[in-house]
Short mmCIF file of C-alpha atoms and ligand atoms in Angstrom, two decimals:
data_model
loop_
_atom_site.label_atom_id
_atom_site.label_comp_id
_atom_site.label_asym_id
_atom_site.label_seq_id
_atom_site.Cartn_x
_atom_site.Cartn_y
_atom_site.Cartn_z
CA UNK K 1 38.88 -4.29 -29.02
CA UNK K 2 36.50 -2.02 -27.12
CA UNK K 3 34.71 -4.10 -24.45
CA UNK K 4 31.32 -2.62 -25.38
CA UNK K 5 31.65 -3.33 -29.10
CA UNK K 6 30.00 -6.28 -30.93
CA UNK K 7 31.03 -6.75 -34.55
CA UNK K 8 28.69 -9.02 -36.53
CA UNK K 9 30.46 -12.21 -37.71
CA UNK K 10 30.13 -11.37 -41.42
CA UNK K 11 31.53 -7.87 -40.85
CA UNK K 12 34.36 -9.24 -38.70
CA UNK K 13 35.29 -11.76 -41.37
CA UNK K 14 35.37 -9.07 -44.08
CA UNK K 15 37.46 -6.76 -41.90
CA UNK K 16 40.02 -9.40 -41.00
CA UNK K 17 40.37 -10.38 -44.66
CA UNK K 18 40.76 -6.74 -45.75
CA UNK K 19 37.53 -6.89 -47.75
CA UNK K 20 35.39 -3.75 -48.31
CA UNK K 21 32.93 -2.78 -45.57
CA UNK K 22 30.53 0.19 -45.49
CA UNK K 23 28.97 1.51 -42.27
CA UNK K 24 25.34 2.72 -42.20
CA UNK K 25 23.57 4.80 -39.54
CA UNK K 26 20.33 4.01 -37.72
CA UNK K 27 18.83 7.42 -36.83
CA UNK K 28 17.84 7.64 -40.48
CA UNK K 29 15.79 4.47 -39.82
CA UNK K 30 14.18 5.45 -36.50
CA UNK K 31 13.88 9.23 -36.89
CA UNK K 32 14.54 9.98 -40.56
CA UNK K 33 11.76 8.07 -42.35
CA UNK K 34 8.30 6.70 -41.45
CA UNK K 35 7.55 2.99 -40.95
CA UNK K 36 7.48 0.75 -42.96
CA UNK K 37 9.44 2.63 -45.67
CA UNK K 38 12.30 3.05 -43.20
CA UNK K 39 12.77 -0.71 -42.76
CA UNK K 40 12.34 -1.44 -46.48
CA UNK K 41 14.90 1.25 -47.28
CA UNK K 42 17.41 0.08 -44.67
CA UNK K 43 17.27 -3.47 -46.08
CA UNK K 44 17.47 -2.22 -49.67
CA UNK K 45 20.49 -0.07 -48.81
CA UNK K 46 22.23 -3.12 -47.33
CA UNK K 47 21.41 -5.11 -50.48
CA UNK K 48 22.74 -2.29 -52.68
CA UNK K 49 26.03 -2.27 -50.75
CA UNK K 50 26.34 -6.02 -51.33
CA UNK K 51 25.52 -5.72 -55.04
CA UNK K 52 28.34 -3.22 -55.32
CA UNK K 53 30.90 -5.50 -53.74
CA UNK K 54 31.01 -4.54 -50.06
CA UNK K 55 29.63 -5.83 -46.76
CA UNK K 56 27.12 -3.53 -45.00
CA UNK K 57 27.45 -2.79 -41.29
CA UNK K 58 24.39 -0.99 -39.98
CA UNK K 59 25.28 0.54 -36.63
CA UNK K 60 23.15 1.05 -33.49
CA UNK K 61 23.20 0.61 -29.71
CA UNK K 62 21.19 -2.45 -28.60
CA UNK K 63 20.94 -3.36 -24.93
CA UNK K 64 23.90 -1.11 -24.19
CA UNK K 65 26.11 -2.89 -26.76
CA UNK K 66 27.67 -0.93 -29.61
CA UNK K 67 26.68 -2.96 -32.67
CA UNK K 68 28.55 -2.90 -35.97
CA UNK K 69 26.25 -5.01 -38.14
CA UNK K 70 22.57 -5.57 -37.28
CA UNK K 71 20.26 -8.50 -37.89
CA UNK K 72 17.10 -8.05 -39.93
CA UNK K 73 15.10 -8.32 -36.68
CA UNK K 74 17.14 -5.52 -35.09
CA UNK K 75 16.55 -3.28 -38.12
CA UNK K 76 12.81 -4.05 -37.98
CA UNK K 77 12.72 -3.28 -34.26
CA UNK K 78 14.39 0.13 -34.76
CA UNK K 79 12.09 0.95 -37.68
CA UNK K 80 8.89 -0.07 -35.87
CA UNK K 81 9.81 1.70 -32.63
CA UNK K 82 10.73 4.82 -34.60
CA UNK K 83 11.04 7.92 -32.46
CA UNK K 84 10.46 5.74 -29.39
CA UNK K 85 14.13 4.74 -29.66
CA UNK K 86 16.58 7.23 -28.17
CA UNK K 87 18.44 9.26 -30.77
CA UNK K 88 22.04 8.70 -29.77
CA UNK K 89 24.64 11.31 -30.58
CA UNK K 90 28.10 11.56 -28.97
CA UNK K 91 26.92 12.80 -25.58
CA UNK K 92 24.32 10.04 -25.25
CA UNK K 93 26.55 6.96 -25.54
CA UNK K 94 27.89 6.83 -21.96
CA UNK K 95 24.45 6.74 -20.32
CA UNK K 96 22.98 4.32 -22.89
CA UNK K 97 25.90 1.92 -22.47
CA UNK K 98 25.85 2.17 -18.66
CA UNK K 99 22.10 1.46 -18.53
CA UNK K 100 22.08 -1.27 -21.14
CA UNK K 101 19.67 0.78 -23.22
CA UNK K 102 18.95 1.04 -26.96
CA UNK K 103 19.88 3.95 -29.20
CA UNK K 104 19.75 4.86 -32.88
CA UNK K 105 23.08 6.28 -33.97
CA UNK K 106 23.47 9.64 -35.71
CA UNK K 107 26.27 10.42 -38.14
CA UNK K 108 28.49 11.32 -35.16
CA UNK K 109 28.02 8.07 -33.21
CA UNK K 110 28.03 5.94 -36.35
CA UNK K 111 31.47 7.41 -37.12
CA UNK K 112 32.65 6.69 -33.56
CA UNK K 113 31.52 3.05 -33.64
CA UNK K 114 32.66 2.50 -37.25
CA UNK K 115 36.12 3.73 -36.30
CA UNK K 116 36.22 1.48 -33.22
CA UNK K 117 35.41 -1.47 -35.49
CA UNK K 118 37.99 -0.49 -38.14
CA UNK K 119 35.48 0.61 -40.81
CA UNK K 120 36.73 3.53 -42.90
CA UNK K 121 33.72 4.54 -44.93
CA UNK K 122 30.11 5.30 -44.13
CA UNK K 123 27.12 6.09 -46.37
CA UNK K 124 24.09 8.10 -45.30
CA UNK K 125 21.55 10.62 -46.62
CA UNK K 126 22.23 13.99 -45.05
CA UNK K 127 24.46 15.15 -42.22
CA UNK K 128 23.61 17.47 -39.34
CA UNK K 129 25.16 20.93 -39.47
CA UNK K 130 24.86 24.53 -38.40
CA UNK K 131 21.17 25.38 -38.06
CA UNK K 132 19.63 28.54 -39.40
CA UNK K 133 19.65 31.06 -36.56
CA UNK K 134 22.57 29.29 -34.86
CA UNK K 135 24.10 32.70 -34.12
CA UNK K 136 21.50 32.94 -31.33
CA UNK K 137 20.46 29.31 -30.64
CA UNK K 138 24.00 27.85 -30.89
CA UNK K 139 22.38 24.79 -32.50
CA UNK K 140 25.29 23.13 -34.28
CA UNK K 141 25.20 19.37 -34.85
CA UNK K 142 27.79 17.20 -33.10
CA UNK K 143 28.23 15.58 -36.54
CA UNK K 144 30.54 18.44 -37.55
CA UNK K 145 32.83 18.06 -34.56
CA UNK K 146 32.98 14.31 -35.20
CA UNK K 147 34.05 14.92 -38.81
CA UNK K 148 36.83 17.05 -37.37
CA UNK K 149 38.03 14.30 -35.03
CA UNK K 150 37.26 10.83 -36.35
CA UNK K 151 38.96 9.37 -39.45
CA UNK K 152 35.94 8.09 -41.37
CA UNK K 153 34.87 9.11 -44.88
CA UNK K 154 31.18 10.09 -44.84
CA UNK K 155 29.31 9.91 -48.15
CA UNK K 156 26.14 12.03 -48.13
CA UNK K 157 23.95 14.02 -50.54
CA UNK K 158 24.95 17.34 -48.97
CA UNK K 159 22.74 18.84 -46.30
CA UNK K 160 19.10 19.82 -46.19
CA UNK K 161 18.24 23.49 -46.37
CA UNK K 162 16.80 23.13 -42.83
CA UNK K 163 20.42 24.08 -42.11
CA UNK K 164 22.44 27.17 -42.91
CA UNK K 165 24.59 25.63 -45.65
CA UNK K 166 26.99 28.59 -45.81
CA UNK K 167 27.70 28.48 -42.07
CA UNK K 168 27.99 24.69 -42.17
CA UNK K 169 30.74 25.02 -44.81
CA UNK K 170 32.48 27.73 -42.76
CA UNK K 171 32.48 25.47 -39.69
CA UNK K 172 33.92 22.54 -41.67
CA UNK K 173 36.61 24.83 -43.08
CA UNK K 174 37.58 26.03 -39.61
CA UNK K 175 37.80 22.42 -38.41
CA UNK K 176 39.92 21.36 -41.38
CA UNK K 177 37.40 18.90 -42.80
CA UNK K 178 37.83 18.34 -46.55
CA UNK K 179 34.51 18.75 -48.39
CA UNK K 180 34.56 16.95 -51.73
CA UNK K 181 31.98 17.15 -54.51
CA UNK K 182 31.47 13.93 -56.39
CA UNK K 183 31.22 14.84 -60.05
CA UNK K 184 30.39 18.43 -59.11
CA UNK K 185 32.07 21.60 -57.89
CA UNK K 186 28.92 22.65 -56.10
CA UNK K 187 27.60 21.56 -52.70
CA UNK K 188 24.41 19.56 -53.30
CA UNK K 189 21.43 20.46 -51.11
CA UNK K 190 20.06 16.95 -50.51
CA UNK K 191 16.74 17.14 -52.45
CA UNK K 192 18.31 19.26 -55.16
CA UNK K 193 21.65 19.02 -56.96
CA UNK K 194 22.60 22.64 -56.45
CA UNK K 195 22.90 25.01 -53.51
CA UNK K 196 24.84 27.96 -54.90
CA UNK K 197 27.80 27.09 -52.61
CA UNK K 198 31.10 25.71 -53.90
CA UNK K 199 32.89 22.70 -52.45
CA UNK K 200 36.65 22.55 -51.98
CA UNK K 201 37.41 19.84 -54.52
CA UNK K 202 35.72 17.97 -57.26
CA UNK K 203 36.49 14.27 -57.60
CA UNK K 204 35.18 12.08 -60.41
CA UNK K 205 35.87 8.46 -59.49
CA UNK K 206 35.85 6.09 -56.50
CA UNK K 207 39.58 5.49 -57.07
CA UNK K 208 40.30 9.22 -56.65
CA UNK K 209 38.21 9.31 -53.47
CA UNK K 210 40.23 6.41 -52.09
CA UNK K 211 43.46 8.27 -52.96
CA UNK K 212 42.36 11.38 -51.06
CA UNK K 213 41.40 9.27 -48.04
CA UNK K 214 44.78 7.47 -48.08
CA UNK K 215 46.61 10.79 -48.38
CA UNK K 216 44.70 12.16 -45.38
CA UNK K 217 45.82 9.18 -43.31
CA UNK K 218 49.39 9.44 -44.58
CA UNK K 219 49.45 13.10 -43.51
CA UNK K 220 48.63 12.01 -39.98
CA UNK K 221 45.35 13.92 -39.73
CA UNK K 222 42.98 12.66 -37.09
CA UNK K 223 39.74 13.84 -38.72
CA UNK K 224 37.48 12.52 -41.43
CA UNK K 225 36.18 13.88 -44.70
CA UNK K 226 32.85 14.67 -46.26
CA UNK K 227 31.93 13.45 -49.73
CA UNK K 228 28.85 15.15 -51.15
CA UNK K 229 27.16 13.17 -53.91
CA UNK K 230 24.29 14.93 -55.71
CA UNK K 231 20.89 13.23 -55.96
CA UNK K 232 20.37 11.66 -59.43
CA UNK K 233 18.71 14.30 -61.63
CA UNK K 234 15.59 12.18 -62.26
CA UNK K 235 14.81 12.09 -58.54
CA UNK K 236 15.68 15.71 -57.68
CA UNK K 237 12.82 17.85 -56.36
CA UNK K 238 11.48 21.16 -57.50
CA UNK K 239 13.38 23.76 -55.46
CA UNK K 240 10.36 26.00 -54.88
CA UNK K 241 8.26 23.08 -53.57
CA UNK K 242 10.89 21.80 -51.16
CA UNK K 243 11.93 25.29 -50.01
CA UNK K 244 8.32 26.15 -49.16
CA UNK K 245 7.97 22.96 -47.08
CA UNK K 246 11.24 23.64 -45.27
CA UNK K 247 10.26 27.26 -44.51
CA UNK K 248 6.94 26.12 -43.07
CA UNK K 249 8.56 23.36 -40.99
CA UNK K 250 11.10 25.86 -39.64
CA UNK K 251 8.35 28.36 -38.74
CA UNK K 252 6.41 25.67 -36.89
CA UNK K 253 9.50 24.53 -34.98
CA UNK K 254 10.03 28.07 -33.71
CA UNK K 255 6.32 28.55 -32.87
CA UNK K 256 6.23 25.26 -30.97
CA UNK K 257 9.49 25.97 -29.17
CA UNK K 258 11.18 22.76 -30.39
CA UNK K 259 14.67 22.55 -28.86
CA UNK K 260 17.84 20.48 -28.63
CA UNK K 261 17.98 17.02 -30.13
CA UNK K 262 14.31 17.22 -31.15
CA UNK K 263 14.91 19.96 -33.72
CA UNK K 264 16.28 17.82 -36.56
CA UNK K 265 13.77 14.91 -36.22
CA UNK K 266 10.89 17.41 -36.02
CA UNK K 267 11.99 19.16 -39.21
CA UNK K 268 12.65 15.90 -41.08
CA UNK K 269 9.20 14.52 -40.23
CA UNK K 270 7.35 17.76 -41.04
CA UNK K 271 9.03 18.12 -44.43
CA UNK K 272 7.91 14.58 -45.37
CA UNK K 273 4.34 15.30 -44.19
CA UNK K 274 4.16 18.64 -46.01
CA UNK K 275 5.41 17.27 -49.34
CA UNK K 276 3.01 14.30 -49.25
CA UNK K 277 5.69 11.67 -49.49
CA UNK K 278 7.40 12.98 -52.65
CA UNK K 279 10.41 13.98 -50.63
CA UNK K 280 10.51 10.51 -49.07
CA UNK K 281 10.99 8.89 -52.47
CA UNK K 282 13.79 11.37 -53.29
CA UNK K 283 15.34 10.66 -49.90
CA UNK K 284 15.34 6.89 -50.54
CA UNK K 285 16.88 7.28 -54.00
CA UNK K 286 19.70 9.52 -52.83
CA UNK K 287 20.60 7.13 -50.02
CA UNK K 288 20.81 4.26 -52.51
CA UNK K 289 22.99 6.44 -54.75
CA UNK K 290 25.31 7.14 -51.81
CA UNK K 291 25.41 3.45 -50.89
CA UNK K 292 26.61 2.58 -54.41
CA UNK K 293 29.37 5.20 -54.34
CA UNK K 294 30.50 4.23 -50.83
CA UNK K 295 30.64 0.52 -51.72
CA UNK K 296 32.70 1.21 -54.86
CA UNK K 297 35.03 3.47 -52.88
CA UNK K 298 35.39 0.86 -50.13
CA UNK K 299 36.34 -1.64 -52.84
CA UNK K 300 39.02 0.79 -54.08
CA UNK K 301 40.27 1.31 -50.53
CA UNK K 302 40.55 -2.46 -50.10
CA UNK K 303 42.71 -2.91 -53.26
N1 PSU N 401 19.58 14.99 -41.77
C1 PSU N 401 18.87 14.27 -42.67
N2 PSU N 401 18.45 13.03 -42.35
C2 PSU N 401 18.76 12.47 -41.12
C3 PSU N 401 19.51 13.23 -40.19
C4 PSU N 401 19.90 14.48 -40.56
O1 PSU N 401 18.60 14.77 -43.75
O2 PSU N 401 18.35 11.32 -40.85
C5 PSU N 401 19.88 12.61 -38.87
C6 PSU N 401 21.28 11.99 -38.96
O3 PSU N 401 21.31 10.87 -38.10
C7 PSU N 401 22.15 13.09 -38.40
C8 PSU N 401 21.27 13.63 -37.31
O4 PSU N 401 23.39 12.64 -37.90
O5 PSU N 401 19.96 13.63 -37.88
C9 PSU N 401 21.68 15.01 -36.87
O6 PSU N 401 20.98 15.38 -35.72
P1 PSU N 401 21.41 16.71 -34.93
O7 PSU N 401 21.15 17.82 -35.90
O8 PSU N 401 20.52 16.75 -33.74
O9 PSU N 401 22.86 16.56 -34.61
MN1 MN N 402 21.07 20.27 -32.76
#
């Protein structure tokens, strides 16, 4: 086992008995939602995973240790500290570990740590991707490269239109990452069920998802796969409302010269502020929906 990794006892027990486990990220807690909704949501997501037959493993870096499975106190600490915790993507782990520091893990680092621990499936809200204007800024999330290299299935609700969804799909195609629609042939756009872009494959059951994952391993691929699960219709947002908020947030980020790892957290926070919390409720519901699907798929994988 990796000398920097701590697997929580409950998670370790489930893994050694071949029981279903689902990884969860922590940047969504610290940088993706405001306190106290972030903590409530993180705990509710864990509970939802349990109710659907799997053990949750929320992942973060605490005191330089890579944690697979957090205590309630650790989740509360990350939620309260919010953007005061370092957002930890792939390039951040070496320094955080060496200094014994704390970090909230993105999709990329959650995949890395999940894989180290032997966890095959991970549920989140939205992934990072190719940003609008990336042809000049070169702002492309490390999440995409991780999907290309690390064998974890990531269940999300697509990607927010803060990104260029077309370029994000092109990048994933180049890197050989399967993009699967759950119950849809269209890429969902996080707050809305449709984006106008097609996914590679439509899959309609957790058992089929488990089959595709097993086939990917059997083929000897090293990378992961992306499952895009549309937000339940009753919680989807009005496209014109959300698009207007995203456009304004993007304009402000350019005006204020926001750069690097700050871009995504800035946009996420502004969109919530501009939509007066409606988008937050949608965000919570889609994460719970992804948690249910990931837990059921983990149960199929464990059969
Ligand atoms: N998109 C969301 N919600 C999030 C994130 C992205 O809709 O919480 C977070 C995830 O942790 C994701 C990270 O991995 O932002 C991507 O950051 P960047 O674009 O800097 O790679
Ligand atoms: Mn970026």
